[in-house]
Amino acid sequence: MKKYKSVAVLGTQWGDEGKGKITNLLALEADYVVRYQGGNNAGHSISINGKRFALHLLPSGVLNEGVKNVIANGVVVDLEGLLKEINYVKEAINVDRVNLLISDRAHIVLPYHKIIDALQEDNKGVRKIGTTKKGIGPAYADKVSREGIRIADLYDETLFKSLLKENVKSKNELIKLYGGSERVSFTKLYNQLMEYREEIRDYVVDTSKLIFDELNSGKKVLFEGAQGVLLDIEHGTYPFVTSSSPSSSSIPVNVGIPTYMISNSIGIVKAYSTRVGTGGFPTEIDDDISKYIREKGNEFGTTTGRPRRVGWFDSVLVRHAARVSGLTHISLTLLDVLSGLDKVKIATHYELDGKKVDTILAGETDFNNSKPVYVEIDGWKEDITNVKSYKQLPKNAKEYIKLIEKYTGVKVYQFSVGPNRDQTVTLGKKIF
Ligand code: IMP
């Protein structure tokens, strides 16, 4: 069977694993970077030559010269956010046009989705999720209930006008039902969208056909996941998840290509665990160590600024991600953040009611009550931010990597010791 030059890069925990930097680095060799799910709820930060860039919706290859970037059908697109980000990138890298293509089948996020997202959160009891309030859940809900508006619909003026009119009417009713005081004006929104559609017109294509053809002709394609497997609507810690599927198993559907075209799957694995929003977190810690890690790792949300919850590395979670996403490689990030700790711990499995548990249990309460069982080793004191090879790592850091490989069952292909691209050490042979 033909081997396609494709690699999926995805988060294996609850997001914020440092995907932006790794994707951007791998994108140096790619012809295409394709975002396949989520929207501007994501926050990817990338440092190039000491300068930090924050991206939300645009694929992480937009800052690299010569790489084509694609927003595929599985993404939900907030046009206002998209256009702002396009301008931000144009200024940042001093170009007239960003190298971008957008699927004509992608759904759009509209102002009423954001209002409803916030109201739904305010009205929730035990299932308050702590969403980013970017309208992601309501936009995907419209998509599956077949009330959504796609990019292609913007160019079918008669249909679009009635679609938007119906939607604005029903959404204003819903807002009222939730007790919200805001109302969306059809005329204002319609006029705004008519302007936006002209601004994006040149970017819009059938991206499914494009990627299929390009892979067939030998082009190198990188699929960029947002969030992480544990936030996956299907395979995450439901209901405290996002509304799309970051797992690489979703790429064929979200991009419109056959499953056999995905050759490699790199799981981005943070050297410890973090989570934003609510939901179970077996290895969570709240003490001087978590404070140390939060400050040192700058564990504050890129999109919301919220402090992230912090915990020890949990191999149960990463084994789960490896299974549902078929990980072929691990890229281990933020290893430098652990320098200076006396001891470091890895959860190997859980215990629940005296029994060993080595998977994520589906029941919310069972998962919340799963108690981690750890292996503990001595930490390392050395600053490793200038390490350029595996050999240069302190002995205990090497042991830590070996334990991660042992308990996740996946080889560490790369490790990262700082925010810059050149603070990444690659161990295996080139992926493309
Ligand atoms: P939503 O995606 O805004 O609906 O939020 C659902 C859950 O996913 C919340 O717990 C968010 O904090 C989380 N989430 C969404 N995007 C990200 C991300 O890029 N990183 C980490 N968590 C995220």
GROMACS .gro file of C-alpha atoms and ligand atoms in nm:
model
  455
    1MET     CA    1   0.000   0.000   0.000
    2LYS     CA    2   0.122   0.350  -0.087
    3LYS     CA    3   0.273   0.539   0.208
    4TYR     CA    4   0.134   0.889   0.226
    5LYS     CA    5   0.346   1.173   0.360
    6SER     CA    6   0.113   1.267   0.639
    7VAL     CA    7   0.138   1.321   1.010
    8ALA     CA    8  -0.122   1.407   1.270
    9VAL     CA    9  -0.007   1.621   1.561
   10LEU     CA   10  -0.244   1.619   1.852
   11GLY     CA   11  -0.273   1.682   2.223
   12THR     CA   12  -0.300   1.372   2.439
   13GLN     CA   13  -0.413   1.529   2.766
   14TRP     CA   14  -0.655   1.814   2.838
   15GLY     CA   15  -0.507   2.053   2.584
   16ASP     CA   16  -0.226   2.306   2.634
   17GLU     CA   17   0.046   2.048   2.580
   18GLY     CA   18   0.254   2.284   2.365
   19LYS     CA   19   0.117   2.174   2.030
   20GLY     CA   20   0.163   2.514   1.869
   21LYS     CA   21   0.540   2.508   1.894
   22ILE     CA   22   0.580   2.146   1.782
   23THR     CA   23   0.335   2.188   1.495
   24ASN     CA   24   0.510   2.503   1.386
   25LEU     CA   25   0.845   2.323   1.398
   26LEU     CA   26   0.723   2.022   1.200
   27ALA     CA   27   0.550   2.259   0.963
   28LEU     CA   28   0.892   2.378   0.849
   29GLU     CA   29   0.908   2.058   0.644
   30ALA     CA   30   0.540   2.035   0.546
   31ASP     CA   31   0.362   2.158   0.235
   32TYR     CA   32   0.030   2.189   0.418
   33VAL     CA   33  -0.086   2.237   0.776
   34VAL     CA   34  -0.451   2.142   0.821
   35ARG     CA   35  -0.665   2.232   1.124
   36TYR     CA   36  -0.938   1.968   1.146
   37GLN     CA   37  -1.160   2.052   1.443
   38GLY     CA   38  -1.247   2.305   1.711
   39GLY     CA   39  -1.249   2.678   1.658
   40ASN     CA   40  -1.104   2.984   1.825
   41ASN     CA   41  -1.148   2.821   2.166
   42ALA     CA   42  -0.796   2.692   2.103
   43GLY     CA   43  -0.493   2.893   2.202
   44HIS     CA   44  -0.164   2.804   2.044
   45SER     CA   45   0.138   3.002   2.145
   46ILE     CA   46   0.449   2.997   1.935
   47SER     CA   47   0.782   3.165   2.006
   48ILE     CA   48   1.003   3.251   1.713
   49ASN     CA   49   1.337   3.424   1.778
   50GLY     CA   50   1.219   3.511   2.128
   51LYS     CA   51   0.895   3.673   2.007
   52ARG     CA   52   0.571   3.513   2.125
   53PHE     CA   53   0.270   3.476   1.894
   54ALA     CA   54  -0.075   3.362   2.000
   55LEU     CA   55  -0.298   3.189   1.747
   56HIS     CA   56  -0.651   3.068   1.802
   57LEU     CA   57  -0.805   2.967   1.475
   58LEU     CA   58  -0.534   2.987   1.212
   59PRO     CA   59  -0.321   2.675   1.161
   60SER     CA   60   0.024   2.695   1.322
   61GLY     CA   61   0.201   2.703   0.985
   62VAL     CA   62   0.082   3.057   0.903
   63LEU     CA   63   0.394   3.209   1.049
   64ASN     CA   64   0.620   2.999   0.827
   65GLU     CA   65   0.702   3.107   0.477
   66GLY     CA   66   0.585   2.881   0.196
   67VAL     CA   67   0.352   2.656   0.396
   68LYS     CA   68  -0.010   2.639   0.288
   69ASN     CA   69  -0.260   2.641   0.572
   70VAL     CA   70  -0.603   2.485   0.562
   71ILE     CA   71  -0.910   2.521   0.781
   72ALA     CA   72  -1.097   2.198   0.709
   73ASN     CA   73  -1.468   2.117   0.717
   74GLY     CA   74  -1.456   1.995   1.080
   75VAL     CA   75  -1.360   2.338   1.216
   76VAL     CA   76  -1.617   2.597   1.326
   77VAL     CA   77  -1.518   2.941   1.205
   78ASP     CA   78  -1.585   3.267   1.384
   79LEU     CA   79  -1.545   3.507   1.091
   80GLU     CA   80  -1.485   3.814   1.303
   81GLY     CA   81  -1.214   3.630   1.499
   82LEU     CA   82  -1.069   3.488   1.179
   83LEU     CA   83  -1.034   3.825   1.011
   84LYS     CA   84  -0.877   3.979   1.321
   85GLU     CA   85  -0.626   3.697   1.334
   86ILE     CA   86  -0.548   3.726   0.963
   87ASN     CA   87  -0.465   4.095   1.016
   88TYR     CA   88  -0.257   4.012   1.323
   89VAL     CA   89  -0.049   3.762   1.125
   90LYS     CA   90  -0.015   3.995   0.825
   91GLU     CA   91   0.134   4.259   1.054
   92ALA     CA   92   0.345   4.016   1.254
   93ILE     CA   93   0.524   3.869   0.954
   94ASN     CA   94   0.482   4.165   0.722
   95VAL     CA   95   0.290   4.004   0.435
   96ASP     CA   96  -0.006   4.121   0.222
   97ARG     CA   97  -0.184   3.789   0.226
   98VAL     CA   98  -0.175   3.488   0.457
   99ASN     CA   99  -0.127   3.151   0.297
  100LEU     CA  100  -0.470   3.014   0.384
  101LEU     CA  101  -0.753   2.805   0.240
  102ILE     CA  102  -1.089   2.756   0.409
  103SER     CA  103  -1.333   2.473   0.352
  104ASP     CA  104  -1.659   2.575   0.189
  105ARG     CA  105  -1.824   2.316   0.417
  106ALA     CA  106  -1.698   2.455   0.748
  107HIS     CA  107  -1.972   2.589   0.974
  108ILE     CA  108  -1.967   2.944   1.101
  109VAL     CA  109  -1.985   3.061   1.462
  110LEU     CA  110  -2.222   3.353   1.498
  111PRO     CA  111  -2.269   3.611   1.777
  112TYR     CA  112  -2.579   3.430   1.906
  113HIS     CA  113  -2.373   3.115   1.963
  114LYS     CA  114  -2.146   3.307   2.198
  115ILE     CA  115  -2.438   3.459   2.388
  116ILE     CA  116  -2.602   3.116   2.423
  117ASP     CA  117  -2.273   2.952   2.529
  118ALA     CA  118  -2.242   3.198   2.819
  119LEU     CA  119  -2.610   3.168   2.917
  120GLN     CA  120  -2.602   2.787   2.908
  121GLU     CA  121  -2.301   2.789   3.137
  122ASP     CA  122  -2.472   3.029   3.378
  123ASN     CA  123  -2.785   2.813   3.382
  124LYS     CA  124  -2.602   2.486   3.447
  125GLY     CA  125  -2.584   2.310   3.780
  126VAL     CA  126  -2.359   2.005   3.825
  127ARG     CA  127  -2.252   2.009   3.465
  128LYS     CA  128  -2.105   2.355   3.452
  129ILE     CA  129  -1.816   2.297   3.214
  130GLY     CA  130  -1.617   2.618   3.225
  131THR     CA  131  -1.623   2.670   2.850
  132THR     CA  132  -1.421   2.938   2.676
  133LYS     CA  133  -1.755   3.110   2.587
  134LYS     CA  134  -1.650   3.131   2.224
  135GLY     CA  135  -1.977   2.977   2.106
  136ILE     CA  136  -1.817   2.646   2.008
  137GLY     CA  137  -2.070   2.410   2.168
  138PRO     CA  138  -2.380   2.592   2.032
  139ALA     CA  139  -2.223   2.614   1.683
  140TYR     CA  140  -2.158   2.238   1.674
  141ALA     CA  141  -2.506   2.178   1.819
  142ASP     CA  142  -2.653   2.371   1.524
  143LYS     CA  143  -2.439   2.168   1.288
  144VAL     CA  144  -2.567   1.831   1.411
  145SER     CA  145  -2.925   1.952   1.440
  146ARG     CA  146  -2.892   2.074   1.080
  147GLU     CA  147  -2.959   2.437   1.159
  148GLY     CA  148  -2.602   2.547   1.101
  149ILE     CA  149  -2.480   2.792   0.841
  150ARG     CA  150  -2.179   2.690   0.634
  151ILE     CA  151  -1.927   2.909   0.458
  152ALA     CA  152  -2.074   2.804   0.120
  153ASP     CA  153  -2.417   2.930   0.231
  154LEU     CA  154  -2.281   3.285   0.254
  155TYR     CA  155  -2.253   3.291  -0.125
  156ASP     CA  156  -2.608   3.167  -0.188
  157GLU     CA  157  -2.770   3.497  -0.108
  158THR     CA  158  -3.140   3.410  -0.117
  159LEU     CA  159  -3.095   3.092   0.085
  160PHE     CA  160  -2.856   3.263   0.325
  161LYS     CA  161  -3.095   3.549   0.396
  162SER     CA  162  -3.376   3.315   0.497
  163LEU     CA  163  -3.145   3.084   0.690
  164LEU     CA  164  -3.005   3.371   0.891
  165LYS     CA  165  -3.349   3.525   0.947
  166GLU     CA  166  -3.487   3.196   1.084
  167ASN     CA  167  -3.182   3.141   1.300
  168VAL     CA  168  -3.177   3.492   1.446
  169LYS     CA  169  -3.547   3.461   1.531
  170SER     CA  170  -3.518   3.122   1.702
  171LYS     CA  171  -3.193   3.210   1.878
  172ASN     CA  172  -3.334   3.535   2.015
  173GLU     CA  173  -3.622   3.331   2.155
  174LEU     CA  174  -3.376   3.090   2.312
  175ILE     CA  175  -3.176   3.377   2.461
  176LYS     CA  176  -3.497   3.512   2.613
  177LEU     CA  177  -3.582   3.167   2.750
  178TYR     CA  178  -3.244   3.150   2.921
  179GLY     CA  179  -3.313   3.490   3.077
  180GLY     CA  180  -3.063   3.680   2.864
  181SER     CA  181  -3.123   4.049   2.789
  182GLU     CA  182  -2.919   4.075   2.468
  183ARG     CA  183  -3.084   4.041   2.127
  184VAL     CA  184  -2.917   3.989   1.791
  185SER     CA  185  -3.019   4.227   1.512
  186PHE     CA  186  -3.074   4.046   1.184
  187THR     CA  187  -3.000   4.349   0.967
  188LYS     CA  188  -2.679   4.439   1.143
  189LEU     CA  189  -2.554   4.082   1.138
  190TYR     CA  190  -2.655   4.027   0.777
  191ASN     CA  191  -2.471   4.338   0.660
  192GLN     CA  192  -2.165   4.246   0.860
  193LEU     CA  193  -2.157   3.894   0.717
  194MET     CA  194  -2.195   4.027   0.365
  195GLU     CA  195  -1.878   4.228   0.424
  196TYR     CA  196  -1.692   3.935   0.581
  197ARG     CA  197  -1.778   3.701   0.297
  198GLU     CA  198  -1.604   3.931   0.050
  199GLU     CA  199  -1.297   3.949   0.271
  200ILE     CA  200  -1.265   3.569   0.279
  201ARG     CA  201  -1.388   3.488  -0.073
  202ASP     CA  202  -1.043   3.419  -0.217
  203TYR     CA  203  -0.960   3.170   0.055
  204VAL     CA  204  -1.265   2.946   0.017
  205VAL     CA  205  -1.230   2.610  -0.164
  206ASP     CA  206  -1.329   2.243  -0.146
  207THR     CA  207  -1.048   2.144   0.091
  208SER     CA  208  -1.141   1.773   0.097
  209LYS     CA  209  -1.064   1.734  -0.271
  210LEU     CA  210  -0.757   1.952  -0.242
  211ILE     CA  211  -0.595   1.751   0.040
  212PHE     CA  212  -0.687   1.417  -0.121
  213ASP     CA  213  -0.525   1.523  -0.449
  214GLU     CA  214  -0.219   1.674  -0.283
  215LEU     CA  215  -0.151   1.365  -0.070
  216ASN     CA  216  -0.187   1.150  -0.377
  217SER     CA  217   0.069   1.360  -0.558
  218GLY     CA  218   0.323   1.312  -0.277
  219LYS     CA  219   0.280   1.640  -0.087
  220LYS     CA  220   0.360   1.650   0.286
  221VAL     CA  221   0.057   1.720   0.500
  222LEU     CA  222   0.046   1.789   0.870
  223PHE     CA  223  -0.288   1.763   1.048
  224GLU     CA  224  -0.305   1.991   1.348
  225GLY     CA  225  -0.535   1.899   1.634
  226ALA     CA  226  -0.665   2.156   1.880
  227GLN     CA  227  -0.737   2.082   2.249
  228GLY     CA  228  -0.654   1.723   2.350
  229VAL     CA  229  -0.788   1.367   2.347
  230LEU     CA  230  -0.931   1.400   2.698
  231LEU     CA  231  -1.145   1.690   2.578
  232ASP     CA  232  -1.277   1.480   2.289
  233ILE     CA  233  -1.657   1.467   2.268
  234GLU     CA  234  -1.635   1.091   2.199
  235HIS     CA  235  -1.326   0.978   2.388
  236GLY     CA  236  -1.272   1.245   2.651
  237THR     CA  237  -1.386   1.283   3.009
  238TYR     CA  238  -1.748   1.357   2.914
  239PRO     CA  239  -1.931   1.589   2.982
  240PHE     CA  240  -1.632   1.808   3.070
  241VAL     CA  241  -1.509   1.813   2.714
  242THR     CA  242  -1.525   2.030   2.407
  243SER     CA  243  -1.779   1.968   2.130
  244SER     CA  244  -1.546   1.826   1.868
  245SER     CA  245  -1.307   1.535   1.832
  246PRO     CA  246  -0.935   1.617   1.866
  247SER     CA  247  -0.837   1.248   1.838
  248SER     CA  248  -0.655   1.168   1.518
  249SER     CA  249  -0.915   0.901   1.449
  250SER     CA  250  -1.151   1.189   1.358
  251ILE     CA  251  -0.930   1.331   1.083
  252PRO     CA  252  -1.080   1.136   0.790
  253VAL     CA  253  -1.430   1.266   0.869
  254ASN     CA  254  -1.320   1.615   0.962
  255VAL     CA  255  -1.107   1.663   0.652
  256GLY     CA  256  -1.286   1.444   0.401
  257ILE     CA  257  -1.011   1.195   0.318
  258PRO     CA  258  -0.985   0.815   0.355
  259THR     CA  259  -0.846   0.666   0.678
  260TYR     CA  260  -0.555   0.502   0.496
  261MET     CA  261  -0.408   0.843   0.420
  262ILE     CA  262  -0.302   0.906   0.782
  263SER     CA  263   0.045   0.752   0.816
  264ASN     CA  264   0.178   0.887   1.148
  265SER     CA  265   0.029   1.020   1.464
  266ILE     CA  266   0.245   1.224   1.703
  267GLY     CA  267   0.100   1.268   2.048
  268ILE     CA  268   0.207   1.586   2.222
  269VAL     CA  269   0.256   1.490   2.584
  270LYS     CA  270   0.325   1.742   2.856
  271ALA     CA  271   0.576   1.622   3.117
  272TYR     CA  272   0.306   1.675   3.385
  273SER     CA  273  -0.071   1.729   3.365
  274THR     CA  274  -0.285   2.042   3.347
  275ARG     CA  275  -0.652   2.112   3.301
  276VAL     CA  276  -0.866   2.425   3.261
  277GLY     CA  277  -1.232   2.425   3.345
  278THR     CA  278  -1.405   2.173   3.566
  279GLY     CA  279  -1.406   1.792   3.567
  280GLY     CA  280  -1.221   1.502   3.729
  281PHE     CA  281  -0.843   1.515   3.755
  282PRO     CA  282  -0.704   1.217   3.951
  283THR     CA  283  -0.342   1.338   3.976
  284GLU     CA  284  -0.427   1.702   4.056
  285ILE     CA  285  -0.213   1.866   4.322
  286ASP     CA  286  -0.269   2.192   4.500
  287ASP     CA  287   0.038   2.277   4.701
  288ASP     CA  288   0.378   2.445   4.669
  289ILE     CA  289   0.475   2.204   4.389
  290SER     CA  290   0.172   2.291   4.177
  291LYS     CA  291   0.240   2.662   4.233
  292TYR     CA  292   0.602   2.611   4.128
  293ILE     CA  293   0.498   2.427   3.812
  294ARG     CA  294   0.224   2.680   3.727
  295GLU     CA  295   0.460   2.977   3.754
  296LYS     CA  296   0.753   2.809   3.583
  297GLY     CA  297   0.544   2.656   3.305
  298ASN     CA  298   0.335   2.975   3.264
  299GLU     CA  299   0.024   2.765   3.310
  300PHE     CA  300  -0.234   3.034   3.241
  301GLY     CA  301  -0.484   3.002   2.954
  302THR     CA  302  -0.380   3.155   2.618
  303THR     CA  303  -0.746   3.219   2.528
  304THR     CA  304  -0.895   3.302   2.868
  305GLY     CA  305  -0.598   3.384   3.095
  306ARG     CA  306  -0.737   3.146   3.358
  307PRO     CA  307  -0.481   2.974   3.587
  308ARG     CA  308  -0.461   2.607   3.491
  309ARG     CA  309  -0.503   2.325   3.739
  310VAL     CA  310  -0.181   2.125   3.773
  311GLY     CA  311  -0.103   1.759   3.851
  312TRP     CA  312   0.153   1.481   3.814
  313PHE     CA  313   0.203   1.294   3.489
  314ASP     CA  314  -0.078   1.042   3.445
  315SER     CA  315   0.009   0.748   3.223
  316VAL     CA  316  -0.347   0.610   3.234
  317LEU     CA  317  -0.461   0.915   3.039
  318VAL     CA  318  -0.182   0.900   2.784
  319ARG     CA  319  -0.227   0.523   2.733
  320HIS     CA  320  -0.592   0.596   2.660
  321ALA     CA  321  -0.494   0.868   2.411
  322ALA     CA  322  -0.240   0.633   2.251
  323ARG     CA  323  -0.510   0.372   2.198
  324VAL     CA  324  -0.788   0.589   2.059
  325SER     CA  325  -0.551   0.788   1.840
  326GLY     CA  326  -0.307   0.514   1.738
  327LEU     CA  327  -0.003   0.714   1.846
  328THR     CA  328   0.314   0.624   1.659
  329HIS     CA  329   0.536   0.883   1.834
  330ILE     CA  330   0.545   1.100   2.146
  331SER     CA  331   0.672   1.455   2.155
  332LEU     CA  332   0.738   1.530   2.522
  333THR     CA  333   0.702   1.897   2.609
  334LEU     CA  334   0.790   2.123   2.904
  335LEU     CA  335   1.040   1.880   3.052
  336ASP     CA  336   1.247   2.180   3.172
  337VAL     CA  337   0.961   2.292   3.399
  338LEU     CA  338   1.023   1.994   3.628
  339SER     CA  339   1.389   2.086   3.689
  340GLY     CA  340   1.446   2.178   4.053
  341LEU     CA  341   1.195   1.941   4.210
  342ASP     CA  342   1.324   1.698   4.477
  343LYS     CA  343   1.102   1.415   4.358
  344VAL     CA  344   0.896   1.356   4.045
  345LYS     CA  345   0.601   1.120   4.017
  346ILE     CA  346   0.420   0.928   3.745
  347ALA     CA  347   0.079   0.769   3.797
  348THR     CA  348   0.096   0.415   3.661
  349HIS     CA  349  -0.268   0.317   3.732
  350TYR     CA  350  -0.556   0.398   3.968
  351GLU     CA  351  -0.729   0.224   4.253
  352LEU     CA  352  -1.099   0.232   4.309
  353ASP     CA  353  -1.266   0.055   4.601
  354GLY     CA  354  -0.949  -0.147   4.658
  355LYS     CA  355  -0.935  -0.268   4.296
  356LYS     CA  356  -0.672  -0.187   4.034
  357VAL     CA  357  -0.803   0.025   3.747
  358ASP     CA  358  -0.586   0.091   3.445
  359THR     CA  359  -0.829   0.275   3.217
  360ILE     CA  360  -1.042   0.587   3.236
  361LEU     CA  361  -1.373   0.469   3.375
  362ALA     CA  362  -1.677   0.603   3.190
  363GLY     CA  363  -1.874   0.687   3.505
  364GLU     CA  364  -1.813   1.044   3.616
  365THR     CA  365  -1.813   0.958   3.986
  366ASP     CA  366  -1.592   0.652   3.935
  367PHE     CA  367  -1.340   0.860   3.745
  368ASN     CA  368  -1.349   1.134   4.010
  369ASN     CA  369  -1.289   0.876   4.282
  370SER     CA  370  -1.007   0.693   4.101
  371LYS     CA  371  -0.699   0.726   4.322
  372PRO     CA  372  -0.366   0.742   4.141
  373VAL     CA  373  -0.089   0.500   4.226
  374TYR     CA  374   0.253   0.648   4.160
  375VAL     CA  375   0.611   0.553   4.091
  376GLU     CA  376   0.838   0.816   4.236
  377ILE     CA  377   1.197   0.892   4.143
  378ASP     CA  378   1.448   1.158   4.244
  379GLY     CA  379   1.421   1.478   4.045
  380TRP     CA  380   1.703   1.674   3.884
  381LYS     CA  381   1.835   2.015   3.984
  382GLU     CA  382   2.015   2.113   3.666
  383ASP     CA  383   1.875   2.376   3.432
  384ILE     CA  384   1.817   2.180   3.110
  385THR     CA  385   1.701   2.465   2.888
  386ASN     CA  386   2.024   2.454   2.685
  387VAL     CA  387   2.037   2.078   2.644
  388LYS     CA  388   2.090   1.983   2.279
  389SER     CA  389   2.091   1.603   2.298
  390TYR     CA  390   1.957   1.313   2.502
  391LYS     CA  391   2.310   1.245   2.626
  392GLN     CA  392   2.332   1.588   2.790
  393LEU     CA  393   2.025   1.527   3.006
  394PRO     CA  394   2.077   1.460   3.378
  395LYS     CA  395   2.050   1.091   3.469
  396ASN     CA  396   1.716   1.131   3.646
  397ALA     CA  397   1.559   1.319   3.355
  398LYS     CA  398   1.662   1.028   3.129
  399GLU     CA  399   1.502   0.787   3.373
  400TYR     CA  400   1.185   0.996   3.372
  401ILE     CA  401   1.166   0.972   2.991
  402LYS     CA  402   1.223   0.595   3.005
  403LEU     CA  403   0.938   0.560   3.255
  404ILE     CA  404   0.706   0.758   3.031
  405GLU     CA  405   0.790   0.524   2.742
  406LYS     CA  406   0.741   0.219   2.962
  407TYR     CA  407   0.402   0.322   3.098
  408THR     CA  408   0.256   0.471   2.780
  409GLY     CA  409   0.392   0.205   2.545
  410VAL     CA  410   0.500   0.469   2.291
  411LYS     CA  411   0.855   0.583   2.203
  412VAL     CA  412   0.956   0.939   2.286
  413TYR     CA  413   1.050   1.086   1.950
  414GLN     CA  414   1.123   1.435   2.070
  415PHE     CA  415   1.156   1.628   2.392
  416SER     CA  416   1.131   1.995   2.450
  417VAL     CA  417   1.321   2.208   2.705
  418GLY     CA  418   1.189   2.560   2.646
  419PRO     CA  419   0.943   2.767   2.443
  420ASN     CA  420   1.167   2.833   2.142
  421ARG     CA  421   1.178   2.609   1.839
  422ASP     CA  422   1.550   2.546   1.887
  423GLN     CA  423   1.488   2.414   2.237
  424THR     CA  424   1.361   2.087   2.093
  425VAL     CA  425   1.565   1.768   2.071
  426THR     CA  426   1.458   1.511   1.811
  427LEU     CA  427   1.568   1.154   1.874
  428GLY     CA  428   1.414   0.955   1.593
  429LYS     CA  429   1.457   0.987   1.219
  430LYS     CA  430   1.274   1.257   1.024
  431ILE     CA  431   0.904   1.205   1.009
  432PHE     CA  432   0.831   1.317   0.655
  433IMP     P1  433  -1.536   2.492   2.485
  433IMP     O1  434  -1.445   2.422   2.390
  433IMP     O2  435  -1.519   2.641   2.485
  433IMP     O3  436  -1.678   2.450   2.468
  433IMP     O4  437  -1.495   2.446   2.634
  433IMP     C1  438  -1.512   2.311   2.677
  433IMP     C2  439  -1.396   2.266   2.763
  433IMP     O5  440  -1.280   2.255   2.683
  433IMP     C3  441  -1.361   2.364   2.877
  433IMP     O6  442  -1.317   2.288   2.989
  433IMP     C4  443  -1.246   2.444   2.818
  433IMP     O7  444  -1.162   2.497   2.919
  433IMP     C5  445  -1.176   2.334   2.739
  433IMP     N1  446  -1.096   2.387   2.628
  433IMP     C6  447  -1.139   2.433   2.509
  433IMP     N2  448  -1.036   2.470   2.432
  433IMP     C7  449  -0.925   2.445   2.503
  433IMP     C8  450  -0.785   2.458   2.474
  433IMP     O8  451  -0.742   2.500   2.366
  433IMP     N3  452  -0.702   2.420   2.574
  433IMP     C9  453  -0.745   2.369   2.692
  433IMP     N4  454  -0.873   2.354   2.722
  433IMP    C10  455  -0.963   2.391   2.629
   0.00000   0.00000   0.00000
